Short mmCIF file of C-alpha atoms and ligand atoms in Angstrom, two decimals:
data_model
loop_
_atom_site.label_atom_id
_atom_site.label_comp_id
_atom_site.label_asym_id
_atom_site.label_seq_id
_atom_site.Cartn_x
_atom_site.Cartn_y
_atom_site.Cartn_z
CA UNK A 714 6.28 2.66 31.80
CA UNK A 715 9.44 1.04 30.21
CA UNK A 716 9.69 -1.09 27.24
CA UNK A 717 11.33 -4.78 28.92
CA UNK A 718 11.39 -7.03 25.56
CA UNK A 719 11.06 -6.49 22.02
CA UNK A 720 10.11 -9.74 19.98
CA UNK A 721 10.58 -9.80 15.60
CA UNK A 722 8.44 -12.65 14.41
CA UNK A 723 8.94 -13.93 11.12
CA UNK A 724 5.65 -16.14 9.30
CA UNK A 725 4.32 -17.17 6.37
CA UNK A 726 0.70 -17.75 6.48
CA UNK A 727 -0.02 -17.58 2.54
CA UNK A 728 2.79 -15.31 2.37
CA UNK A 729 5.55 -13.62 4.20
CA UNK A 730 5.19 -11.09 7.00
CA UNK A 731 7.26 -9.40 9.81
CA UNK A 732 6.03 -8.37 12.83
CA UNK A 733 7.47 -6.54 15.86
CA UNK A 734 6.25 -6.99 19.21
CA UNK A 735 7.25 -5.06 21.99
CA UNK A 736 6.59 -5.49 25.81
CA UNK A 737 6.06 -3.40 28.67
CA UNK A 738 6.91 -3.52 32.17
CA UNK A 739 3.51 -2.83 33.01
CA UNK A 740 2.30 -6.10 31.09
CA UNK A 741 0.86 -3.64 28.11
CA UNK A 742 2.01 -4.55 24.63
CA UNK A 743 2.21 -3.59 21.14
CA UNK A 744 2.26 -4.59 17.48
CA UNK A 745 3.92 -3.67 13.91
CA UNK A 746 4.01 -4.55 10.79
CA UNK A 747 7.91 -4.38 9.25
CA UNK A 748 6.75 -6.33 6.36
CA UNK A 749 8.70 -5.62 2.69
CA UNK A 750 7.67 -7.98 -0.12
CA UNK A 751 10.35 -9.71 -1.17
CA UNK A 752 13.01 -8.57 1.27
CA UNK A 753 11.35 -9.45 4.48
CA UNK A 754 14.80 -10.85 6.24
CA UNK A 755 16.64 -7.36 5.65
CA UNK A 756 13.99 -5.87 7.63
CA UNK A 757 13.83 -9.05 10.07
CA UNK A 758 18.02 -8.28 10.78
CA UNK A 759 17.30 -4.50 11.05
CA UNK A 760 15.17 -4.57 13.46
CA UNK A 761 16.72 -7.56 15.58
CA UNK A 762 19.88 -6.63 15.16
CA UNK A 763 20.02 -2.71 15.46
CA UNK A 764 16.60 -1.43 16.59
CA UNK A 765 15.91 -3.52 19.52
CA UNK A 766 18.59 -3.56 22.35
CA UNK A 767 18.70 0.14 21.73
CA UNK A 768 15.20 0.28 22.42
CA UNK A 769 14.81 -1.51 26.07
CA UNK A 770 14.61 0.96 28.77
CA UNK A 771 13.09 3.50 26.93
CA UNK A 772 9.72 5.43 27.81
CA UNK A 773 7.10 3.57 25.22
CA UNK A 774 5.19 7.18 25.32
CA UNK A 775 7.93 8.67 23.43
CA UNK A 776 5.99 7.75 20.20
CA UNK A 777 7.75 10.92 18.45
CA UNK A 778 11.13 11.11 20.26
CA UNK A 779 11.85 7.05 19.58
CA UNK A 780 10.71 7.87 15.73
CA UNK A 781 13.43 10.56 15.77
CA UNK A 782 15.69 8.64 17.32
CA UNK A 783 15.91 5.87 14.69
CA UNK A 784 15.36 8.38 11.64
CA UNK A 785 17.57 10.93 12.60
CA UNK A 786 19.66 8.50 15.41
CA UNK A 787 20.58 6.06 12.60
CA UNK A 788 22.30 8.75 10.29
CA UNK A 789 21.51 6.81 6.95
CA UNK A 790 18.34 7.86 6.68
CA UNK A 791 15.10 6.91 4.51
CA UNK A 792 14.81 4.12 2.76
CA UNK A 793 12.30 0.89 2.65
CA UNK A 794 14.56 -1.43 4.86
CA UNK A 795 14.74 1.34 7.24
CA UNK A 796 11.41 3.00 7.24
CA UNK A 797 9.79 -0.57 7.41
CA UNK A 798 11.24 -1.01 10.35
CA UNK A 799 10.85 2.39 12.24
CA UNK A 800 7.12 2.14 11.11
CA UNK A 801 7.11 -1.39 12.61
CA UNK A 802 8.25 -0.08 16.01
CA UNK A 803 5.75 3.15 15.54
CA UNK A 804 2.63 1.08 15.02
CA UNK A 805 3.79 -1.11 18.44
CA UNK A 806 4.19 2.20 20.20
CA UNK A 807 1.00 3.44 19.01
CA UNK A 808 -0.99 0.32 19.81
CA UNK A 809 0.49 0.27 23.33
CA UNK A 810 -0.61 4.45 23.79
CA UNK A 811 -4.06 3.93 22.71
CA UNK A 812 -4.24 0.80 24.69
CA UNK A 813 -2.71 2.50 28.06
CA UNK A 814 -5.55 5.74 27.43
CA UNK A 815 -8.36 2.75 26.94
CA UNK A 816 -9.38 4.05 23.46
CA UNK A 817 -9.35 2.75 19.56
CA UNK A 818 -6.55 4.63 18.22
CA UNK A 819 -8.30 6.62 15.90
CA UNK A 820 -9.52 9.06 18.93
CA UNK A 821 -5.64 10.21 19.58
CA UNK A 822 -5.53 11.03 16.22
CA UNK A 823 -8.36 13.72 16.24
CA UNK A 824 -11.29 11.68 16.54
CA UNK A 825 -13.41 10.08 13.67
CA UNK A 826 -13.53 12.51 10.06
CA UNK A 827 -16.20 10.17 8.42
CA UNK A 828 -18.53 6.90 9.74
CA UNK A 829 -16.81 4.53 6.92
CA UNK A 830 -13.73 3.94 5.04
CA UNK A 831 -14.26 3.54 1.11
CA UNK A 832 -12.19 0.88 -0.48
CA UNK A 833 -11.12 -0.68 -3.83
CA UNK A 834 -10.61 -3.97 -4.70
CA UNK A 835 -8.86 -5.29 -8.17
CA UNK A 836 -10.33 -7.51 -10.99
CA UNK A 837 -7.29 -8.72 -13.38
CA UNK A 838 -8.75 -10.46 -16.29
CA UNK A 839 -6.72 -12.78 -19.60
CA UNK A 840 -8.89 -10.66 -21.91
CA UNK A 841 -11.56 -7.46 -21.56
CA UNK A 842 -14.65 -9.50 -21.28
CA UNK A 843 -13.32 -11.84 -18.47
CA UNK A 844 -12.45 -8.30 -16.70
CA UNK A 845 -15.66 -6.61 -17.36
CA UNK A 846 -17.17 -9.80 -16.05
CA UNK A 847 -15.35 -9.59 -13.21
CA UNK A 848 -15.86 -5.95 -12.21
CA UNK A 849 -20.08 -6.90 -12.51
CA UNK A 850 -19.31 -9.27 -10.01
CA UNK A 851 -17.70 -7.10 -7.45
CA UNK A 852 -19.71 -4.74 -7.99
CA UNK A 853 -22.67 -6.68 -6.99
CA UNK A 854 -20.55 -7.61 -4.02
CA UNK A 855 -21.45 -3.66 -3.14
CA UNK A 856 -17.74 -2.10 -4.80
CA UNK A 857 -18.05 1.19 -5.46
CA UNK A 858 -14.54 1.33 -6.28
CA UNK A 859 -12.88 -1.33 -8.75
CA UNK A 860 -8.80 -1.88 -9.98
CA UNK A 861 -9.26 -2.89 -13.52
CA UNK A 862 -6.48 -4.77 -15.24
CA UNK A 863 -5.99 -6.92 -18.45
CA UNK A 864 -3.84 -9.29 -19.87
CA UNK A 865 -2.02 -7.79 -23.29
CA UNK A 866 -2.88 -10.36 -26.10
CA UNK A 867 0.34 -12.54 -27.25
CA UNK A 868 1.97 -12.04 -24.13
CA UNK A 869 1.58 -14.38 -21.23
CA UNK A 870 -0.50 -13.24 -18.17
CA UNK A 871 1.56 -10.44 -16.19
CA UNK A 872 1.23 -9.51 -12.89
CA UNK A 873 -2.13 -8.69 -11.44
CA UNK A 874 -3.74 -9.83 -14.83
CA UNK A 875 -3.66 -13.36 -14.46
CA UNK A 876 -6.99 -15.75 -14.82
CA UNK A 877 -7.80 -15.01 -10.83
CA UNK A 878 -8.54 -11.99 -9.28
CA UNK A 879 -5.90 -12.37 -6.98
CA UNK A 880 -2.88 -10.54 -7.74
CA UNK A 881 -0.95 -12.65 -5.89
CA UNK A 882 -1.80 -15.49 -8.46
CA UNK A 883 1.78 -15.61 -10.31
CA UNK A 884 3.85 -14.59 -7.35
CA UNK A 885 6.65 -17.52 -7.55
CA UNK A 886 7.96 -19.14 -4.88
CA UNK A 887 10.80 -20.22 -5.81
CA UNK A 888 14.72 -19.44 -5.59
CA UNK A 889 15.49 -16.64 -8.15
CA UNK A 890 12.24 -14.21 -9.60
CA UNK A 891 9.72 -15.19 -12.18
CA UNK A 892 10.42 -13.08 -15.20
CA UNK A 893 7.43 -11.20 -17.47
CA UNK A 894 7.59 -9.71 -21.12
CA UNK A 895 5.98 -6.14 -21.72
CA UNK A 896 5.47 -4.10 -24.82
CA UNK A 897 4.37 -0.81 -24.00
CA UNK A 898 3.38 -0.58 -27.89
CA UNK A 899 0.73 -3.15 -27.31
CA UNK A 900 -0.73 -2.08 -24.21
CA UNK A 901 -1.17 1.82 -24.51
CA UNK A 902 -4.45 1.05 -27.68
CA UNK A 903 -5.64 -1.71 -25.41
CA UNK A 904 -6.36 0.32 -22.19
CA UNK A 905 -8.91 2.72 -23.65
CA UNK A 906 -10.92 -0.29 -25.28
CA UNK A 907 -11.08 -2.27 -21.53
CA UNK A 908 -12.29 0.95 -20.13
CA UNK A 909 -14.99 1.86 -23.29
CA UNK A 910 -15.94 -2.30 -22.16
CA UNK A 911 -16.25 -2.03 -18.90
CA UNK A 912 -18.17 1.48 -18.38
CA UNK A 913 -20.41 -0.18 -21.04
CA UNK A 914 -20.93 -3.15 -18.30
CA UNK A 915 -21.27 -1.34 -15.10
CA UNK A 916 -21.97 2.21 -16.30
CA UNK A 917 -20.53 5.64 -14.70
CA UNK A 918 -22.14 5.58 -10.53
CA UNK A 919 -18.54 3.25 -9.98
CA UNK A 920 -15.28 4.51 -9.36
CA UNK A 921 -12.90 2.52 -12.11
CA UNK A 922 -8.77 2.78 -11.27
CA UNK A 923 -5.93 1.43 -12.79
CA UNK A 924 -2.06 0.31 -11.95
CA UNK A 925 0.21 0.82 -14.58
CA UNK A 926 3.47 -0.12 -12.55
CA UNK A 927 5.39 2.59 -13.24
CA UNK A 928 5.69 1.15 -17.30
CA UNK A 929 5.68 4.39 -19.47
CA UNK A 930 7.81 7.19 -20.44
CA UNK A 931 6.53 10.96 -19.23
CA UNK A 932 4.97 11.33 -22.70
CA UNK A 933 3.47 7.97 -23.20
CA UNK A 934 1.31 8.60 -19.72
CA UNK A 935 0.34 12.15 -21.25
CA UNK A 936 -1.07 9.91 -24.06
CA UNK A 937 -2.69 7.19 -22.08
CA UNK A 938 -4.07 9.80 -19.72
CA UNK A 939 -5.86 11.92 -22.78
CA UNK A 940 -7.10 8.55 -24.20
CA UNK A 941 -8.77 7.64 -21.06
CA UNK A 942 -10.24 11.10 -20.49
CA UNK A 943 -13.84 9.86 -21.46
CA UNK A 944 -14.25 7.31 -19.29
CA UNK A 945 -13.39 9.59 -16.15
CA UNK A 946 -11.27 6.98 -13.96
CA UNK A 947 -10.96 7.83 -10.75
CA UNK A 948 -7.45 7.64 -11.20
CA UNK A 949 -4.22 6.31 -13.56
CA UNK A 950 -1.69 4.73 -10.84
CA UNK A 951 2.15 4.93 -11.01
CA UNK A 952 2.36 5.98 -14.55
CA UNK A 953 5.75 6.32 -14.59
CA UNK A 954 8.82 5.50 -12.28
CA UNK A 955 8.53 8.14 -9.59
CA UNK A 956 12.33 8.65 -9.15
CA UNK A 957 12.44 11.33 -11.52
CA UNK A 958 9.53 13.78 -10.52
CA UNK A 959 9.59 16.26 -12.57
CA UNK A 960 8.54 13.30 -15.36
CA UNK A 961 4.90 14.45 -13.39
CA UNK A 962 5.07 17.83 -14.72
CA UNK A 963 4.93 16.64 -18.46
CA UNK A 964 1.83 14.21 -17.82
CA UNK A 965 0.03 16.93 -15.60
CA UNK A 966 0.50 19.77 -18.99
CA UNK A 967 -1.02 17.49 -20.77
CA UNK A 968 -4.13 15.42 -19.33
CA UNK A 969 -6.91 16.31 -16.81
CA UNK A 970 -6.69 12.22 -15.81
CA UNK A 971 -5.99 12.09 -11.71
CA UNK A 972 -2.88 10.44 -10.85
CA UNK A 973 -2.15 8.05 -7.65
CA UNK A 974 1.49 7.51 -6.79
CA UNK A 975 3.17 6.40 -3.87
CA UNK A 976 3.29 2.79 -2.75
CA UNK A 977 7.04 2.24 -3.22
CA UNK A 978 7.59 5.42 -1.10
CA UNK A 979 8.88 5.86 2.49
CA UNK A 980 9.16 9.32 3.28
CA UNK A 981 7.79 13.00 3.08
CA UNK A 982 10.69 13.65 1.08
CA UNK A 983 9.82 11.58 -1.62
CA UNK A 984 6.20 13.23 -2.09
CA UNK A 985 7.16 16.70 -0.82
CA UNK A 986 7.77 17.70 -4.78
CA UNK A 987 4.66 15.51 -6.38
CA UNK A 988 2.60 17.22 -3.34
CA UNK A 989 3.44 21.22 -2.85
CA UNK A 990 3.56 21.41 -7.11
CA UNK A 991 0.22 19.80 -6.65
CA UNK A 992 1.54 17.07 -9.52
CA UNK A 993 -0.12 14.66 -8.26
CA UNK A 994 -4.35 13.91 -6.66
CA UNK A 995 -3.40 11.17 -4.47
CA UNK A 996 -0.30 10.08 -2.11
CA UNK A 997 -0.16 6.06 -2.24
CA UNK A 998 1.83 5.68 0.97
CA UNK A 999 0.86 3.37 3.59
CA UNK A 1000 1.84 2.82 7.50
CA UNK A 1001 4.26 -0.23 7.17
CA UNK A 1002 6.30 1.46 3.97
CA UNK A 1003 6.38 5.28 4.84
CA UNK A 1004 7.60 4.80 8.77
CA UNK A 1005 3.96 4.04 10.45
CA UNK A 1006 1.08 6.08 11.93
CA UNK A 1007 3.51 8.92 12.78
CA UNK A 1008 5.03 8.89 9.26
CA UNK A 1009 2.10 8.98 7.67
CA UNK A 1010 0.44 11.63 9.46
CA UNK A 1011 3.21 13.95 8.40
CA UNK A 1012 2.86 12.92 4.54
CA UNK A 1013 -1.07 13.35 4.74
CA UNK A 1014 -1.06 16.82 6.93
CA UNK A 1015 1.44 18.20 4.04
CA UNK A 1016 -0.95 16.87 1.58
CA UNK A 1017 -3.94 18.26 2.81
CA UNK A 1018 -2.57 21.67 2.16
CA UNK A 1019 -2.23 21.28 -1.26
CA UNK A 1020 -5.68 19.24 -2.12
CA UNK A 1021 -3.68 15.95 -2.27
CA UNK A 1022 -5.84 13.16 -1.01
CA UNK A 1023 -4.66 9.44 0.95
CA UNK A 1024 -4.49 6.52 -0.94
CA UNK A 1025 -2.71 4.24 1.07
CA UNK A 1026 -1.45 0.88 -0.42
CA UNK A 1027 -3.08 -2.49 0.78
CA UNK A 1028 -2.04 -5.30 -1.28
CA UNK A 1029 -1.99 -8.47 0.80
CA UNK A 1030 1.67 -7.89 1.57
CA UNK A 1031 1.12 -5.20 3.87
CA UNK A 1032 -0.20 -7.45 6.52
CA UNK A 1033 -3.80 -7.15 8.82
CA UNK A 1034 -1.22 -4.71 11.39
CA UNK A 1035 -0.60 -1.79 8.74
CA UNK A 1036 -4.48 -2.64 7.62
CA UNK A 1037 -5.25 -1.86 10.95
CA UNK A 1038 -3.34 1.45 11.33
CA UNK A 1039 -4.01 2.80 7.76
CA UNK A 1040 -7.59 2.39 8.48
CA UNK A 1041 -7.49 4.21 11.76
CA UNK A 1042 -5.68 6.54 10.27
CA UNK A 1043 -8.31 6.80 7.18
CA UNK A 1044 -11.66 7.36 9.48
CA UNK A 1045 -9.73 10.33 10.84
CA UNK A 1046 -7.72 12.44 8.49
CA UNK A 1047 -9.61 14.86 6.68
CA UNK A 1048 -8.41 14.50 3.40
CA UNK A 1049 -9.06 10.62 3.04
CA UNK A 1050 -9.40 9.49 -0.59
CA UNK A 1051 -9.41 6.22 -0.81
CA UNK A 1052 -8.21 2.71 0.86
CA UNK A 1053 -6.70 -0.25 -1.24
CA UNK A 1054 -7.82 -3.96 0.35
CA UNK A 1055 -7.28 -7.09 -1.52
CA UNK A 1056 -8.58 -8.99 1.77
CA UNK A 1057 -6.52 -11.98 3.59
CA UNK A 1058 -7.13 -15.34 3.70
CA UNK A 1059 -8.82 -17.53 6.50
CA UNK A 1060 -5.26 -18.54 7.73
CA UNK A 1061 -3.79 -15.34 7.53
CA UNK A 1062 -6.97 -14.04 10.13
CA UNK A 1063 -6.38 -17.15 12.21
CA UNK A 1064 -2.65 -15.90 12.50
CA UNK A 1065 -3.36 -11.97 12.93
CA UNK A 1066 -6.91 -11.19 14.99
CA UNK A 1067 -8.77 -8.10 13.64
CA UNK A 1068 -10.87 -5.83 15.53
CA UNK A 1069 -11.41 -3.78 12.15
CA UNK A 1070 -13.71 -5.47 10.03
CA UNK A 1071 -15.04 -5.33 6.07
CA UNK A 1072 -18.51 -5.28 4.57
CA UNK A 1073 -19.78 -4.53 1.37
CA UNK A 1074 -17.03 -2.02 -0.21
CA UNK A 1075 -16.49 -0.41 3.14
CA UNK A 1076 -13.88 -0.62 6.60
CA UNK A 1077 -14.19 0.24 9.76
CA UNK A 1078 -11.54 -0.12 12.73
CA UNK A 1079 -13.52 -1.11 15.19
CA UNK A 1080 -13.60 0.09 19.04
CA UNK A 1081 -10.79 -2.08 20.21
CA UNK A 1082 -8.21 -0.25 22.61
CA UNK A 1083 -5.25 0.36 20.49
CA UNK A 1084 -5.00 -0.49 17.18
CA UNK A 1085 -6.80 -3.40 17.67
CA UNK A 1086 -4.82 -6.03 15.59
CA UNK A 1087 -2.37 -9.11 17.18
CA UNK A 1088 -0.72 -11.60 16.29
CA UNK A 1089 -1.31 -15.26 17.81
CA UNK A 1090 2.12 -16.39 18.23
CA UNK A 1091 1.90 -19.86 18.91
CA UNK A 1092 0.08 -20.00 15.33
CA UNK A 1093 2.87 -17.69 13.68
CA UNK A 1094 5.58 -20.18 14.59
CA UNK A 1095 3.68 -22.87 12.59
CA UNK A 1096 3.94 -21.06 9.22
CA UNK A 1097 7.65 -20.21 9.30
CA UNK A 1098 9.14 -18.23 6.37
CA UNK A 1099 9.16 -18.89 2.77
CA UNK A 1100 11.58 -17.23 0.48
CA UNK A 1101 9.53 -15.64 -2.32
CA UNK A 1102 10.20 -12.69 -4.74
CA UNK A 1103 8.23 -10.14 -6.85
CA UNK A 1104 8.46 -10.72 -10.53
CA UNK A 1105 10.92 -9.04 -12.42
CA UNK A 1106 9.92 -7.19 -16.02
CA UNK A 1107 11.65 -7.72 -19.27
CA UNK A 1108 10.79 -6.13 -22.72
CA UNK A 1109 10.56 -8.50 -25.61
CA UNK A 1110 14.45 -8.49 -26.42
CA UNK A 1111 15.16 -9.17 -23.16
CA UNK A 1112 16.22 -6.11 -21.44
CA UNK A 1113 14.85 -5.35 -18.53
CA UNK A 1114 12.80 -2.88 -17.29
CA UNK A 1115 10.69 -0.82 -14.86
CA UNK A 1116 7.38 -2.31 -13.20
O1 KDG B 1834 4.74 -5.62 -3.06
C1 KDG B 1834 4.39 -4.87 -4.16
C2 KDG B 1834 2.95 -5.09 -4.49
O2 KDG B 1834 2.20 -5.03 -3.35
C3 KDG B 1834 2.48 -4.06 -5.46
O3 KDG B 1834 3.09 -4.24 -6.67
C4 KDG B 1834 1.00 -4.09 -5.61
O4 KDG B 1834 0.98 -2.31 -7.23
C5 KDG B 1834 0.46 -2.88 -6.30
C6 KDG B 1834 -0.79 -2.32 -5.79
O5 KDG B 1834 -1.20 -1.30 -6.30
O6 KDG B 1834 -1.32 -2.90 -4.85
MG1 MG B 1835 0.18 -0.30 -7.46
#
């Protein structure tokens, strides 16, 4: 077999996503998710440009050789742009494997570790009773796990705390980034009180979580980390920026609070510290960011050594191709924590079709050869791309800073 044509498709059904597809000789094909919020284009050029016509020719088999090839072939190594678009090409290859041996994909990857994948879903709320609202509702919706956030009072809504539960609510579309105000001061006393709130509402047989967006010093986590101690989250998320690792080591002397970090990573180097010092509980990588199935793999093996459980992200910008993967990937590693799913809209299912399916708190990736997710192209080129940024942070004088 011989991959004849690789296709990047660019749409925007709700929001933006890249997707690679790549063809066979033998009329097989495969599916990827290159998809970086905010900077789909780079990833669009990468792959078009550089990835492809190297690419025809080659034996579509050669999951691991091609993945060396473009990691260690490319000599800049690492980095979103980059590992979005190897794991892009890794998903196709995988889809197209599982598909030629006429199984789901999670059988090539041992076989299935559990019968259903436990998810999280958020709840952002202007003030602590709209959230604890909220978090009754989902968890009548059969949650077991719930994302609590909340709005900090005098400070307009910020990201993933605005009036809907959609944390894609104040995404702007627009030319240059929306811009948010924080005050650390303001939101470390308020945290504790949501949480005292909301185990009051839906008592202690839920798992509660929550994002901080990489907002606080070392030493301010250690203190919002003991504070939350009583109400036994199931974890505090990004606590700090994770460039500088060792910041873990000060938070982990000082709290028994898990921590989750990982989203904005793309490698095995970037955990390899938070994982073998055992710094951190769970690894937030996903397929799409951390160079696909075969990526991830190699982050969650290394982190089952070390007690070091999956997390992988899900927001809706990882699109319903990475869903698919991390989800095979989830029913059969053994050390699976946890899955993030925000869920897509109607038109972004019309666009991608989804053997995996969600009820009631849980996933499963259905029995589809391959990974079982593709992309109606005809519908794609209907919804073409909308430029659209992240918000950036600023603190009250203006300066900016990490989120
Ligand atoms: O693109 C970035 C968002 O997906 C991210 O900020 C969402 O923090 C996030 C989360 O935990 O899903
Ligand atoms: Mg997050």
């Amino acid at each position: 077999m011989k991959i004849k044509d690789i296709k990047v498709i660019v749409c925007s059904p709700g929001r933006n996503f890249v997707t690679v597809k790549i063809i066979t000789d033998e009329g097989l094909h495969g599916v990827g998710d290159g998809t970086v919020n905010g900077r789909e284009l780079a990833v669009a050029s990468y792959l078009e440009d550089h990835v492809a016509p190297c690419l025809i020719g080659m034996d579509p088999m050669r999951t691991e050789d091609i993945w060396q090839y473009l990691y260690k072939g490319a000599y800049w190594r690492r980095g979103p742009i980059t590992m979005a678009a190897i794991g892009a090409i890794d998903m196709a290859l995988w889809d197209i494997k599982a598909k030629a041996a006429n199984m789901p994909l999670y059988q090539l990857l041992g076989g299935r570790s559990r019968d259903k994948v436990m998810v999280y879903k958020h709840v952002g709320g202007l003030d602590i009773s709209e959230v604890a609202e909220g978090v009754i509702a989902l968890r009548e919706q059969g949650l077991d796990a719930i994302r609590a956030q909340v709005a900090i009072p005098g400070l307009p809504p910020i990201y993933g705390t605005g009036a809907s539960t959609d944390q894609d609510a104040l995404i702007n579309k627009r030319v240059a980034p929306h811009e948010e105000v924080w005050a650390t001061h303001k939101y470390l006393p308020l945290v504790p009180k949501l949480f005292e709130k909301v185990r009051d509402a839906v008592g202690w047989d839920v798992h509660l979580l929550h994002d901080v967006h990489h907002r606080l010093t070392p030493i301010e986590a250690a203190r919002l980390g003991k504070d939350l101690e009583p109400f036994r989250l199931f974890w505090l998320e990004d606590p700090i920026p994770a460039e500088l690792q060792e910041g873990f080591r000060i938070i982990r002397q000082h709290t028994t609070q898990p921590i989750a970090v990982g989203e904005v990573f793309n490698s095995i180097y970037d955990t390899h510290t938070l994982i073998t010092e055992q710094l951190i509980d769970y690894a937030r990588v996903t397929s799409v960011h951390a160079g696909g199935v075969t990526g991830l793999k190699k982050i969650f093996d290394l982190a089952a050594i070390y007690h070091v459980r999956s997390a992988c992200h899900g927001p809706q910008d990882v699109s319903p191709i990475a869903m698919g993967c991390n989800i095979h990937v989830d029913v059969a590693i053994p050390n699976f924590g946890i899955q993030e799913f925000s869920g897509y809209t109607e038109a972004m299912h019309d666009v991608f079709k989804c053997a995996w399916s969600y009820d009631r708190g849980y996933l499963q990736p259905g029995e589809q050869a391959g990974h079982g997710v593709d992309i109606d192209e005809a519908l794609a080129a209907k919804h073409p791309y909308q430029q659209a940024y992240l918000p950036i942070a600023r603190l009250q004088d203006g300066s900016m800073t990490s989120w």
